[in-house]
Short mmCIF file of C-alpha atoms in Angstrom, two decimals:
data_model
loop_
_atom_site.label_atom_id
_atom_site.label_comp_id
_atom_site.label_asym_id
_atom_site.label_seq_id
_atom_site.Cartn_x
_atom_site.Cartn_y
_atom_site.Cartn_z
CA UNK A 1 18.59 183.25 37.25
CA UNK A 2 21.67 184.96 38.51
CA UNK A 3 23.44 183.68 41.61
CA UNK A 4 25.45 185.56 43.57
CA UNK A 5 28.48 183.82 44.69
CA UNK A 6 29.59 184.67 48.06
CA UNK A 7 33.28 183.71 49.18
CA UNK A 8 33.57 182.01 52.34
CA UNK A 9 35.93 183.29 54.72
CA UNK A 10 38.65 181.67 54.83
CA UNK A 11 41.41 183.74 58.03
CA UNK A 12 43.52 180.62 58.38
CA UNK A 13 45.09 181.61 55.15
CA UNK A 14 45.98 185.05 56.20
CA UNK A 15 47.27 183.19 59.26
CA UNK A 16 49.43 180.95 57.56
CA UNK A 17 51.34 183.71 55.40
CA UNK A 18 52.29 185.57 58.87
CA UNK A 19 53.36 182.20 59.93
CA UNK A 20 56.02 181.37 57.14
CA UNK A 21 56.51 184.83 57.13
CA UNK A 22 58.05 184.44 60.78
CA UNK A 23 59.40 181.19 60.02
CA UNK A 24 61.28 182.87 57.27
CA UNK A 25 62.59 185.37 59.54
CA UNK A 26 63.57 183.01 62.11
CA UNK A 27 65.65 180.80 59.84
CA UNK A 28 67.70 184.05 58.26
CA UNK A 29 68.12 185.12 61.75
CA UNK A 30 69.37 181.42 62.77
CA UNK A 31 71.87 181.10 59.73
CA UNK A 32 73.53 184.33 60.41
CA UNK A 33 74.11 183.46 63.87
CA UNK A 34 75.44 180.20 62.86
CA UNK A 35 78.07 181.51 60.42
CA UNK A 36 78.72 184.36 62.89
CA UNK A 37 79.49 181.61 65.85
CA UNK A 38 81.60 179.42 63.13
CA UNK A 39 83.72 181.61 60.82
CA UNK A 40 85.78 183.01 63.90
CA UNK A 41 87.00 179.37 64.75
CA UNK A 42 86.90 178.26 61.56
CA UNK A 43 89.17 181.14 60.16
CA UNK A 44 91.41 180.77 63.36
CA UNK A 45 92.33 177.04 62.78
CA UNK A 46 92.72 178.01 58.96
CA UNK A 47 95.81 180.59 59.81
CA UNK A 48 96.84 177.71 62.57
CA UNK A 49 97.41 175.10 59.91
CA UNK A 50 98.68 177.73 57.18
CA UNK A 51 101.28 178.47 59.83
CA UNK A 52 102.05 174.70 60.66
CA UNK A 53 102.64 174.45 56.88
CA UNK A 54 105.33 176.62 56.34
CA UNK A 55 109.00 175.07 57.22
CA UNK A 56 110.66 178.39 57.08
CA UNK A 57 110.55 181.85 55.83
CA UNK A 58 112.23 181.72 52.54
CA UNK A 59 116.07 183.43 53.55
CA UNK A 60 116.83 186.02 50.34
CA UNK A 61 120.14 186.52 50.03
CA UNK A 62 121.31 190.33 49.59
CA UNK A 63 122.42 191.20 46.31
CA UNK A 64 125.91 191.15 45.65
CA UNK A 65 127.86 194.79 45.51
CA UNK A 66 129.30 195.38 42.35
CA UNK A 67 132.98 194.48 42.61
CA UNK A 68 135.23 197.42 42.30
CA UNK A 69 138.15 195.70 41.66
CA UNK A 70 138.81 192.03 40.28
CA UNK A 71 141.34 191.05 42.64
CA UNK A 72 139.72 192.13 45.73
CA UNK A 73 138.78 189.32 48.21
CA UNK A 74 135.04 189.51 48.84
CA UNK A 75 134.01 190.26 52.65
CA UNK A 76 131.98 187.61 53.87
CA UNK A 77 129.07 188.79 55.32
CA UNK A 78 128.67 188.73 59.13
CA UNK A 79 127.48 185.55 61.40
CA UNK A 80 124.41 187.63 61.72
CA UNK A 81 123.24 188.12 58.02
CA UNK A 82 124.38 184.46 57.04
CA UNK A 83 121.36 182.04 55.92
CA UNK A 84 122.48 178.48 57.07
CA UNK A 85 120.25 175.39 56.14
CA UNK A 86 121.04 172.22 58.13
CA UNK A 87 120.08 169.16 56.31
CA UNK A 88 120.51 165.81 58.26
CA UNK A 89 122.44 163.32 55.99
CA UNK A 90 122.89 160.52 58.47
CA UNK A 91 120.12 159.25 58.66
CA UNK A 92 119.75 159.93 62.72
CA UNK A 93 116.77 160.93 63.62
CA UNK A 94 116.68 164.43 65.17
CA UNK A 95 120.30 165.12 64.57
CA UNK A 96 119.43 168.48 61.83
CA UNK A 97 117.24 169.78 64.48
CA UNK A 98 120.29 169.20 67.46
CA UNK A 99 122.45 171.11 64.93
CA UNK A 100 120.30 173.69 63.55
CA UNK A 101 119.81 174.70 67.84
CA UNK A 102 123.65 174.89 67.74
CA UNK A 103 124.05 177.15 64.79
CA UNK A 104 121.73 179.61 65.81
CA UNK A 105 123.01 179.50 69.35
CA UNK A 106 125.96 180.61 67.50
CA UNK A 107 124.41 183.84 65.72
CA UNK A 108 123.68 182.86 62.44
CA UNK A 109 120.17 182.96 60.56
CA UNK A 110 118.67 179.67 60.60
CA UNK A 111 117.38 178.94 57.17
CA UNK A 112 115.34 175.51 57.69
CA UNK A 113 116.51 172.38 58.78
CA UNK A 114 115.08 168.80 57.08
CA UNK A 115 116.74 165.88 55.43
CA UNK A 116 119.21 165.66 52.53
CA UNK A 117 118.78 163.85 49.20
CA UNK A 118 120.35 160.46 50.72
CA UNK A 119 121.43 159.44 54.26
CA UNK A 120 124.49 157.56 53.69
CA UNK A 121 127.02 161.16 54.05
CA UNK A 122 130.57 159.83 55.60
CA UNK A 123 131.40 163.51 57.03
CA UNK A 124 129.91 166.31 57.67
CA UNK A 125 130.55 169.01 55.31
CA UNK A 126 129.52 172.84 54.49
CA UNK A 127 128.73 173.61 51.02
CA UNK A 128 128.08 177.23 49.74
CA UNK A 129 126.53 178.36 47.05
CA UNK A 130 128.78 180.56 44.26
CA UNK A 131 130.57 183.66 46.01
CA UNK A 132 129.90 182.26 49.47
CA UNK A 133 132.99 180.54 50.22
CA UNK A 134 133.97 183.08 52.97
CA UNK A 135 130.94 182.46 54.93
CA UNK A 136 131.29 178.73 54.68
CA UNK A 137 134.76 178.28 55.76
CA UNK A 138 133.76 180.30 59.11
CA UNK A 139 131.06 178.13 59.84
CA UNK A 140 132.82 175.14 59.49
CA UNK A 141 135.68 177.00 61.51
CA UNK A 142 133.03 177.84 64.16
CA UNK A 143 131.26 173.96 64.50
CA UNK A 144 134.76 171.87 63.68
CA UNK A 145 134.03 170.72 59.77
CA UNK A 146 136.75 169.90 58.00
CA UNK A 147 134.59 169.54 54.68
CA UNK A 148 134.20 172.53 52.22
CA UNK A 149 133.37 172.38 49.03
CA UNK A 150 131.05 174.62 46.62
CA UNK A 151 127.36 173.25 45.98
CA UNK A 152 127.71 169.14 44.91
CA UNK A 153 124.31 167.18 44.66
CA UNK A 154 122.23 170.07 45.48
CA UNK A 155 120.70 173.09 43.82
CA UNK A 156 121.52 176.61 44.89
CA UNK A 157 117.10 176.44 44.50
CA UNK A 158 117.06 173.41 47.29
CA UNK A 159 118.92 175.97 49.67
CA UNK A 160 115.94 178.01 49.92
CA UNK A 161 117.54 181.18 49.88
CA UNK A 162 120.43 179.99 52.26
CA UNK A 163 123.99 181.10 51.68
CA UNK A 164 125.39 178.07 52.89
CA UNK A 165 124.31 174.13 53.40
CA UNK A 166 125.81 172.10 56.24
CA UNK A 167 124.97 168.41 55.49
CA UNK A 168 125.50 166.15 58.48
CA UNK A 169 127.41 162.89 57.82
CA UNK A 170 127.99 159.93 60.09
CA UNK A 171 131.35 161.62 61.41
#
């Protein structure tokens, strides 16, 4: 005996493929809103904080000229092109930043301005890094420093590209 199967029909599954198909196209429509509506903000506070981060734009110096003759005295280079970093070694809080104003008031490039190695500095005192010594003595001319002396507990590296280093002392 043959039978003759007959399948029943069934539209509820054709009607739940359209369905996830929608729901499908909802959800891809509802995550690229959400990453359109976040990234902007989310990229904005990212360049915020980047900026926050960075103390100071690293200060290269220029390279040196080629000395034409040995005995010449090197031109320092003017108030204008001179990198100063202002490092508070006093220990007072806000005194680098009072300084660092100052320095810049008086036309010179304001490297950064933070806290030396150690607090306990006497004086005040410019240091310069090799060949700099011109530069130096003018800014401790131009802000009353009696202290000069070439680089002495720090790193021509921890200048960050400064010619000189004025390290605030208790006097």
């Amino acid at each position: 005996m043959e039978h003759t199967q007959t399948l029943p029909d069934r539209p509820w599954r054709t009607a739940a493929v359209v369905a996830s198909g929608i729901a499908v196209l909802e959800l891809a429509a509802l995550v690229v809103l959400a990453v359109g509506a976040i990234a902007k903000p989310v990229a904005r506070e990212a360049h915020r904080v980047a900026v926050e981060r960075t103390l100071a734009p690293v200060v290269r110096p220029k390279p040196e000229p080629a000395a034409k003759d040995a005995t010449a005295k090197p031109v320092a280079l003017p108030r204008a092109e001179t990198s100063v970093i202002v490092l508070n070694g006093n220990g007072v809080a806000g005194a680098a930043a009072d300084v660092g104003a100052r320095v810049k008031g008086l036309g010179y490039v304001l490297g950064a301005v933070g806290n030396a190695p150690r607090t306990n500095y006497a004086r005040t005192l410019v240091m310069y890094r090799p060949g700099r010594e011109a530069e130096a003595r003018r800014l401790a001319r131009d802000l009353h420093v009696r202290v000069v002396a070439p680089l002495d507990g720090l790193t021509p590296a921890q200048l960050l590209g400064a010619h000189v280093a004025l390290v605030l002392g208790a006097r």
